Structure formats: C-alpha cells, structure tokens
Amino acid sequence: FLAPDPKLRYRVVFEVKSGAQKPEDVNNGLQKVARFVNLLGHYGIRPQPGDLVVALSGPASSATLTAAAHAAHEKGAANPNIELIQKLTDAGVSIRFCGQSMVGHGYTPAEINPNVKIDTAAITTMATLQLQGYALIPD
C-alpha cells in the first residue's frame, strides 16, 4: 500500500471553494486539510511552515470571517471555523483568501480572521504555487 513517505517534502496547495451545508457547520475542505496534517504527523512528517497552503474562495469565503463579521453576514450564526483555522495556522499551514471573493461577497479586510492572509486571487495563488512545485489538491 502507498503511505506518506517521510523522505519526501510535502508542499501542497489545497483548493477550498465549497461552502459548508449550513453556516454553523465546519467547512469540509478545512477538515480535509486537518486530516492531511494529522495523517502526515502519524507517519512522523512535520511539514515546514508554509509548505501546506489553503486557497479559499467562492462559497467557502464565510469561513474566513471573524466571529463578529460571520454573525453579521450569516444571520447571527457563530463561525465554527475559527478554532480549526487557529489549529491549522499553529501547525504551520498558510491560510490564504481570494481577494476577488472578498470583494464579491462584500467583505472588508477588517472582517477577515487575522490568521487568514488576503491574496489578489485564489487562481493566481494556486497557479503560482503549482509553478513553484506545490501539488494541487482540488476541492
């Protein structure tokens, strides 16, 4: 069977564009990233900070909001992704948000979780990282 290889350097960009079923649900794409981090850890693999990147856009955009902004935009619903984003960031995962999606959803930079970095566009983030040798795991 094929398992994670401790001899490899895992440099991966995860496309996360699907939203949760309900505003109070954790985003499935972010959960997939957490499973990947945990799986690598099980095999003794600790990626370097920034080797794992999440490119969030589209319907997944609300996951990037602060608690107050999420409640304002999602009819009072708490943002269930804040703790997971914190844990991923603590593990060295870089969480990136599409600036085009931010504008399209009417969010301001002040409404974005401070653990999330705003890029020009998710499509350029994914293209640039792939050209730098990152593997893409699509949504």
JSON list of C-alpha atoms in Angstrom, two decimals:
[
{"chain": "A", "resi": 1, "resn": "PHE", "atom": "CA", "xyz": [0.00, 0.00, 0.00]},
{"chain": "A", "resi": 2, "resn": "LEU", "atom": "CA", "xyz": [1.08, 3.58, -0.53]},
{"chain": "A", "resi": 3, "resn": "ALA", "atom": "CA", "xyz": [1.58, 5.65, 2.60]},
{"chain": "A", "resi": 4, "resn": "PRO", "atom": "CA", "xyz": [3.08, 9.08, 3.28]},
{"chain": "A", "resi": 5, "resn": "ASP", "atom": "CA", "xyz": [6.83, 8.99, 2.70]},
{"chain": "A", "resi": 6, "resn": "PRO", "atom": "CA", "xyz": [8.96, 10.61, 5.41]},
{"chain": "A", "resi": 7, "resn": "LYS", "atom": "CA", "xyz": [11.72, 11.14, 2.80]},
{"chain": "A", "resi": 8, "resn": "LEU", "atom": "CA", "xyz": [9.51, 13.50, 0.77]},
{"chain": "A", "resi": 9, "resn": "ARG", "atom": "CA", "xyz": [8.96, 17.19, 1.39]},
{"chain": "A", "resi": 10, "resn": "TYR", "atom": "CA", "xyz": [5.20, 17.67, 1.18]},
{"chain": "A", "resi": 11, "resn": "ARG", "atom": "CA", "xyz": [4.45, 21.02, -0.46]},
{"chain": "A", "resi": 12, "resn": "VAL", "atom": "CA", "xyz": [0.72, 21.10, -1.15]},
{"chain": "A", "resi": 13, "resn": "VAL", "atom": "CA", "xyz": [-1.89, 23.71, -2.00]},
{"chain": "A", "resi": 14, "resn": "PHE", "atom": "CA", "xyz": [-5.49, 22.81, -1.15]},
{"chain": "A", "resi": 15, "resn": "GLU", "atom": "CA", "xyz": [-8.26, 24.46, -3.16]},
{"chain": "A", "resi": 16, "resn": "VAL", "atom": "CA", "xyz": [-11.20, 25.11, -0.83]},
{"chain": "A", "resi": 17, "resn": "LYS", "atom": "CA", "xyz": [-14.12, 26.70, -2.61]},
{"chain": "A", "resi": 18, "resn": "SER", "atom": "CA", "xyz": [-17.14, 24.71, -1.42]},
{"chain": "A", "resi": 19, "resn": "GLY", "atom": "CA", "xyz": [-19.11, 26.13, 1.46]},
{"chain": "A", "resi": 20, "resn": "ALA", "atom": "CA", "xyz": [-20.49, 24.25, 4.43]},
{"chain": "A", "resi": 21, "resn": "GLN", "atom": "CA", "xyz": [-24.03, 22.87, 4.25]},
{"chain": "A", "resi": 22, "resn": "LYS", "atom": "CA", "xyz": [-25.13, 25.31, 6.97]},
{"chain": "A", "resi": 23, "resn": "PRO", "atom": "CA", "xyz": [-23.43, 28.45, 8.35]},
{"chain": "A", "resi": 24, "resn": "GLU", "atom": "CA", "xyz": [-22.95, 26.71, 11.69]},
{"chain": "A", "resi": 25, "resn": "ASP", "atom": "CA", "xyz": [-21.08, 23.73, 10.12]},
{"chain": "A", "resi": 26, "resn": "VAL", "atom": "CA", "xyz": [-17.29, 23.47, 9.88]},
{"chain": "A", "resi": 27, "resn": "ASN", "atom": "CA", "xyz": [-16.06, 23.70, 6.29]},
{"chain": "A", "resi": 28, "resn": "ASN", "atom": "CA", "xyz": [-15.38, 20.22, 4.85]},
{"chain": "A", "resi": 29, "resn": "GLY", "atom": "CA", "xyz": [-12.36, 21.45, 2.88]},
{"chain": "A", "resi": 30, "resn": "LEU", "atom": "CA", "xyz": [-10.70, 22.74, 6.03]},
{"chain": "A", "resi": 31, "resn": "GLN", "atom": "CA", "xyz": [-11.45, 19.43, 7.74]},
{"chain": "A", "resi": 32, "resn": "LYS", "atom": "CA", "xyz": [-9.73, 17.65, 4.83]},
{"chain": "A", "resi": 33, "resn": "VAL", "atom": "CA", "xyz": [-6.62, 19.77, 5.37]},
{"chain": "A", "resi": 34, "resn": "ALA", "atom": "CA", "xyz": [-6.66, 18.89, 9.08]},
{"chain": "A", "resi": 35, "resn": "ARG", "atom": "CA", "xyz": [-6.95, 15.18, 8.24]},
{"chain": "A", "resi": 36, "resn": "PHE", "atom": "CA", "xyz": [-3.94, 15.52, 5.91]},
{"chain": "A", "resi": 37, "resn": "VAL", "atom": "CA", "xyz": [-1.87, 17.27, 8.60]},
{"chain": "A", "resi": 38, "resn": "ASN", "atom": "CA", "xyz": [-2.81, 14.55, 11.11]},
{"chain": "A", "resi": 39, "resn": "LEU", "atom": "CA", "xyz": [-2.05, 11.77, 8.63]},
{"chain": "A", "resi": 40, "resn": "LEU", "atom": "CA", "xyz": [1.39, 13.18, 7.89]},
{"chain": "A", "resi": 41, "resn": "GLY", "atom": "CA", "xyz": [2.00, 13.55, 11.62]},
{"chain": "A", "resi": 42, "resn": "HIS", "atom": "CA", "xyz": [1.08, 9.90, 12.17]},
{"chain": "A", "resi": 43, "resn": "TYR", "atom": "CA", "xyz": [3.97, 8.99, 9.86]},
{"chain": "A", "resi": 44, "resn": "GLY", "atom": "CA", "xyz": [6.37, 11.38, 11.61]},
{"chain": "A", "resi": 45, "resn": "ILE", "atom": "CA", "xyz": [6.21, 14.01, 8.86]},
{"chain": "A", "resi": 46, "resn": "ARG", "atom": "CA", "xyz": [6.20, 17.63, 10.02]},
{"chain": "A", "resi": 47, "resn": "PRO", "atom": "CA", "xyz": [5.91, 19.99, 7.04]},
{"chain": "A", "resi": 48, "resn": "GLN", "atom": "CA", "xyz": [7.80, 23.24, 7.27]},
{"chain": "A", "resi": 49, "resn": "PRO", "atom": "CA", "xyz": [5.70, 26.39, 7.86]},
{"chain": "A", "resi": 50, "resn": "GLY", "atom": "CA", "xyz": [4.13, 27.41, 4.55]},
{"chain": "A", "resi": 51, "resn": "ASP", "atom": "CA", "xyz": [4.58, 24.02, 2.88]},
{"chain": "A", "resi": 52, "resn": "LEU", "atom": "CA", "xyz": [0.84, 23.40, 3.24]},
{"chain": "A", "resi": 53, "resn": "VAL", "atom": "CA", "xyz": [-1.35, 26.17, 1.85]},
{"chain": "A", "resi": 54, "resn": "VAL", "atom": "CA", "xyz": [-5.12, 26.58, 1.74]},
{"chain": "A", "resi": 55, "resn": "ALA", "atom": "CA", "xyz": [-6.53, 28.75, -1.07]},
{"chain": "A", "resi": 56, "resn": "LEU", "atom": "CA", "xyz": [-10.08, 29.69, -0.01]},
{"chain": "A", "resi": 57, "resn": "SER", "atom": "CA", "xyz": [-12.59, 31.26, -2.39]},
{"chain": "A", "resi": 58, "resn": "GLY", "atom": "CA", "xyz": [-16.20, 31.32, -3.57]},
{"chain": "A", "resi": 59, "resn": "PRO", "atom": "CA", "xyz": [-18.83, 29.75, -1.32]},
{"chain": "A", "resi": 60, "resn": "ALA", "atom": "CA", "xyz": [-16.14, 28.86, 1.26]},
{"chain": "A", "resi": 61, "resn": "SER", "atom": "CA", "xyz": [-15.49, 32.57, 1.85]},
{"chain": "A", "resi": 62, "resn": "SER", "atom": "CA", "xyz": [-17.53, 32.89, 5.05]},
{"chain": "A", "resi": 63, "resn": "ALA", "atom": "CA", "xyz": [-15.11, 30.51, 6.79]},
{"chain": "A", "resi": 64, "resn": "THR", "atom": "CA", "xyz": [-12.52, 33.32, 6.73]},
{"chain": "A", "resi": 65, "resn": "LEU", "atom": "CA", "xyz": [-14.60, 35.81, 8.70]},
{"chain": "A", "resi": 66, "resn": "THR", "atom": "CA", "xyz": [-14.02, 36.98, 12.26]},
{"chain": "A", "resi": 67, "resn": "ALA", "atom": "CA", "xyz": [-16.65, 35.95, 14.81]},
{"chain": "A", "resi": 68, "resn": "ALA", "atom": "CA", "xyz": [-18.40, 39.32, 14.67]},
{"chain": "A", "resi": 69, "resn": "ALA", "atom": "CA", "xyz": [-18.35, 39.53, 10.87]},
{"chain": "A", "resi": 70, "resn": "HIS", "atom": "CA", "xyz": [-19.64, 35.97, 10.50]},
{"chain": "A", "resi": 71, "resn": "ALA", "atom": "CA", "xyz": [-22.54, 36.72, 12.85]},
{"chain": "A", "resi": 72, "resn": "ALA", "atom": "CA", "xyz": [-23.33, 39.90, 10.89]},
{"chain": "A", "resi": 73, "resn": "HIS", "atom": "CA", "xyz": [-23.22, 38.23, 7.47]},
{"chain": "A", "resi": 74, "resn": "GLU", "atom": "CA", "xyz": [-24.72, 34.85, 8.45]},
{"chain": "A", "resi": 75, "resn": "LYS", "atom": "CA", "xyz": [-27.82, 35.87, 10.43]},
{"chain": "A", "resi": 76, "resn": "GLY", "atom": "CA", "xyz": [-26.20, 35.57, 13.84]},
{"chain": "A", "resi": 77, "resn": "ALA", "atom": "CA", "xyz": [-24.51, 32.21, 13.28]},
{"chain": "A", "resi": 78, "resn": "ALA", "atom": "CA", "xyz": [-21.20, 31.72, 15.05]},
{"chain": "A", "resi": 79, "resn": "ASN", "atom": "CA", "xyz": [-18.20, 30.93, 12.82]},
{"chain": "A", "resi": 80, "resn": "PRO", "atom": "CA", "xyz": [-17.36, 27.29, 13.56]},
{"chain": "A", "resi": 81, "resn": "ASN", "atom": "CA", "xyz": [-14.11, 27.52, 11.56]},
{"chain": "A", "resi": 82, "resn": "ILE", "atom": "CA", "xyz": [-12.20, 29.91, 13.82]},
{"chain": "A", "resi": 83, "resn": "GLU", "atom": "CA", "xyz": [-10.77, 27.23, 16.12]},
{"chain": "A", "resi": 84, "resn": "LEU", "atom": "CA", "xyz": [-9.81, 24.95, 13.22]},
{"chain": "A", "resi": 85, "resn": "ILE", "atom": "CA", "xyz": [-8.13, 27.81, 11.35]},
{"chain": "A", "resi": 86, "resn": "GLN", "atom": "CA", "xyz": [-6.17, 28.61, 14.53]},
{"chain": "A", "resi": 87, "resn": "LYS", "atom": "CA", "xyz": [-5.05, 24.98, 14.89]},
{"chain": "A", "resi": 88, "resn": "LEU", "atom": "CA", "xyz": [-4.06, 24.76, 11.22]},
{"chain": "A", "resi": 89, "resn": "THR", "atom": "CA", "xyz": [-2.13, 28.03, 11.47]},
{"chain": "A", "resi": 90, "resn": "ASP", "atom": "CA", "xyz": [-0.41, 26.77, 14.65]},
{"chain": "A", "resi": 91, "resn": "ALA", "atom": "CA", "xyz": [0.62, 23.67, 12.66]},
{"chain": "A", "resi": 92, "resn": "GLY", "atom": "CA", "xyz": [2.28, 25.89, 10.03]},
{"chain": "A", "resi": 93, "resn": "VAL", "atom": "CA", "xyz": [-0.49, 25.81, 7.43]},
{"chain": "A", "resi": 94, "resn": "SER", "atom": "CA", "xyz": [-0.81, 29.06, 5.48]},
{"chain": "A", "resi": 95, "resn": "ILE", "atom": "CA", "xyz": [-4.46, 30.05, 5.06]},
{"chain": "A", "resi": 96, "resn": "ARG", "atom": "CA", "xyz": [-4.95, 32.31, 2.01]},
{"chain": "A", "resi": 97, "resn": "PHE", "atom": "CA", "xyz": [-8.16, 34.03, 0.92]},
{"chain": "A", "resi": 98, "resn": "CYS", "atom": "CA", "xyz": [-9.09, 35.20, -2.57]},
{"chain": "A", "resi": 99, "resn": "GLY", "atom": "CA", "xyz": [-9.30, 38.99, -2.63]},
{"chain": "A", "resi": 100, "resn": "GLN", "atom": "CA", "xyz": [-11.72, 38.77, -5.56]},
{"chain": "A", "resi": 101, "resn": "SER", "atom": "CA", "xyz": [-14.08, 36.63, -3.46]},
{"chain": "A", "resi": 102, "resn": "MET", "atom": "CA", "xyz": [-13.72, 39.04, -0.56]},
{"chain": "A", "resi": 103, "resn": "VAL", "atom": "CA", "xyz": [-14.87, 41.94, -2.73]},
{"chain": "A", "resi": 104, "resn": "GLY", "atom": "CA", "xyz": [-17.57, 39.85, -4.42]},
{"chain": "A", "resi": 105, "resn": "HIS", "atom": "CA", "xyz": [-19.07, 38.89, -1.06]},
{"chain": "A", "resi": 106, "resn": "GLY", "atom": "CA", "xyz": [-18.94, 42.45, 0.22]},
{"chain": "A", "resi": 107, "resn": "TYR", "atom": "CA", "xyz": [-16.42, 41.72, 2.98]},
{"chain": "A", "resi": 108, "resn": "THR", "atom": "CA", "xyz": [-13.78, 44.19, 4.09]},
{"chain": "A", "resi": 109, "resn": "PRO", "atom": "CA", "xyz": [-10.21, 43.30, 5.11]},
{"chain": "A", "resi": 110, "resn": "ALA", "atom": "CA", "xyz": [-11.08, 44.20, 8.71]},
{"chain": "A", "resi": 111, "resn": "GLU", "atom": "CA", "xyz": [-13.72, 41.43, 8.72]},
{"chain": "A", "resi": 112, "resn": "ILE", "atom": "CA", "xyz": [-11.21, 38.71, 7.85]},
{"chain": "A", "resi": 113, "resn": "ASN", "atom": "CA", "xyz": [-9.75, 36.45, 10.54]},
{"chain": "A", "resi": 114, "resn": "PRO", "atom": "CA", "xyz": [-6.22, 37.71, 11.33]},
{"chain": "A", "resi": 115, "resn": "ASN", "atom": "CA", "xyz": [-4.89, 34.15, 10.76]},
{"chain": "A", "resi": 116, "resn": "VAL", "atom": "CA", "xyz": [-6.01, 34.42, 7.12]},
{"chain": "A", "resi": 117, "resn": "LYS", "atom": "CA", "xyz": [-3.91, 36.26, 4.55]},
{"chain": "A", "resi": 118, "resn": "ILE", "atom": "CA", "xyz": [-5.63, 38.01, 1.65]},
{"chain": "A", "resi": 119, "resn": "ASP", "atom": "CA", "xyz": [-4.19, 37.35, -1.82]},
{"chain": "A", "resi": 120, "resn": "THR", "atom": "CA", "xyz": [-5.09, 39.05, -5.08]},
{"chain": "A", "resi": 121, "resn": "ALA", "atom": "CA", "xyz": [-6.95, 35.97, -6.35]},
{"chain": "A", "resi": 122, "resn": "ALA", "atom": "CA", "xyz": [-7.09, 32.29, -5.43]},
{"chain": "A", "resi": 123, "resn": "ILE", "atom": "CA", "xyz": [-6.49, 31.33, -9.05]},
{"chain": "A", "resi": 124, "resn": "THR", "atom": "CA", "xyz": [-3.15, 33.14, -9.11]},
{"chain": "A", "resi": 125, "resn": "THR", "atom": "CA", "xyz": [-2.21, 31.71, -5.69]},
{"chain": "A", "resi": 126, "resn": "MET", "atom": "CA", "xyz": [-2.83, 28.18, -6.97]},
{"chain": "A", "resi": 127, "resn": "ALA", "atom": "CA", "xyz": [-1.07, 28.77, -10.30]},
{"chain": "A", "resi": 128, "resn": "THR", "atom": "CA", "xyz": [1.97, 30.40, -8.68]},
{"chain": "A", "resi": 129, "resn": "LEU", "atom": "CA", "xyz": [2.36, 27.68, -6.07]},
{"chain": "A", "resi": 130, "resn": "GLN", "atom": "CA", "xyz": [2.00, 24.90, -8.64]},
{"chain": "A", "resi": 131, "resn": "LEU", "atom": "CA", "xyz": [4.69, 26.54, -10.77]},
{"chain": "A", "resi": 132, "resn": "GLN", "atom": "CA", "xyz": [6.85, 26.59, -7.64]},
{"chain": "A", "resi": 133, "resn": "GLY", "atom": "CA", "xyz": [6.41, 22.82, -7.29]},
{"chain": "A", "resi": 134, "resn": "TYR", "atom": "CA", "xyz": [3.41, 22.53, -4.96]},
{"chain": "A", "resi": 135, "resn": "ALA", "atom": "CA", "xyz": [0.96, 19.69, -5.61]},
{"chain": "A", "resi": 136, "resn": "LEU", "atom": "CA", "xyz": [-2.67, 20.78, -6.01]},
{"chain": "A", "resi": 137, "resn": "ILE", "atom": "CA", "xyz": [-5.43, 19.01, -4.15]},
{"chain": "A", "resi": 138, "resn": "PRO", "atom": "CA", "xyz": [-8.65, 20.35, -5.70]},
{"chain": "A", "resi": 139, "resn": "ASP", "atom": "CA", "xyz": [-11.89, 20.90, -3.82]}
]
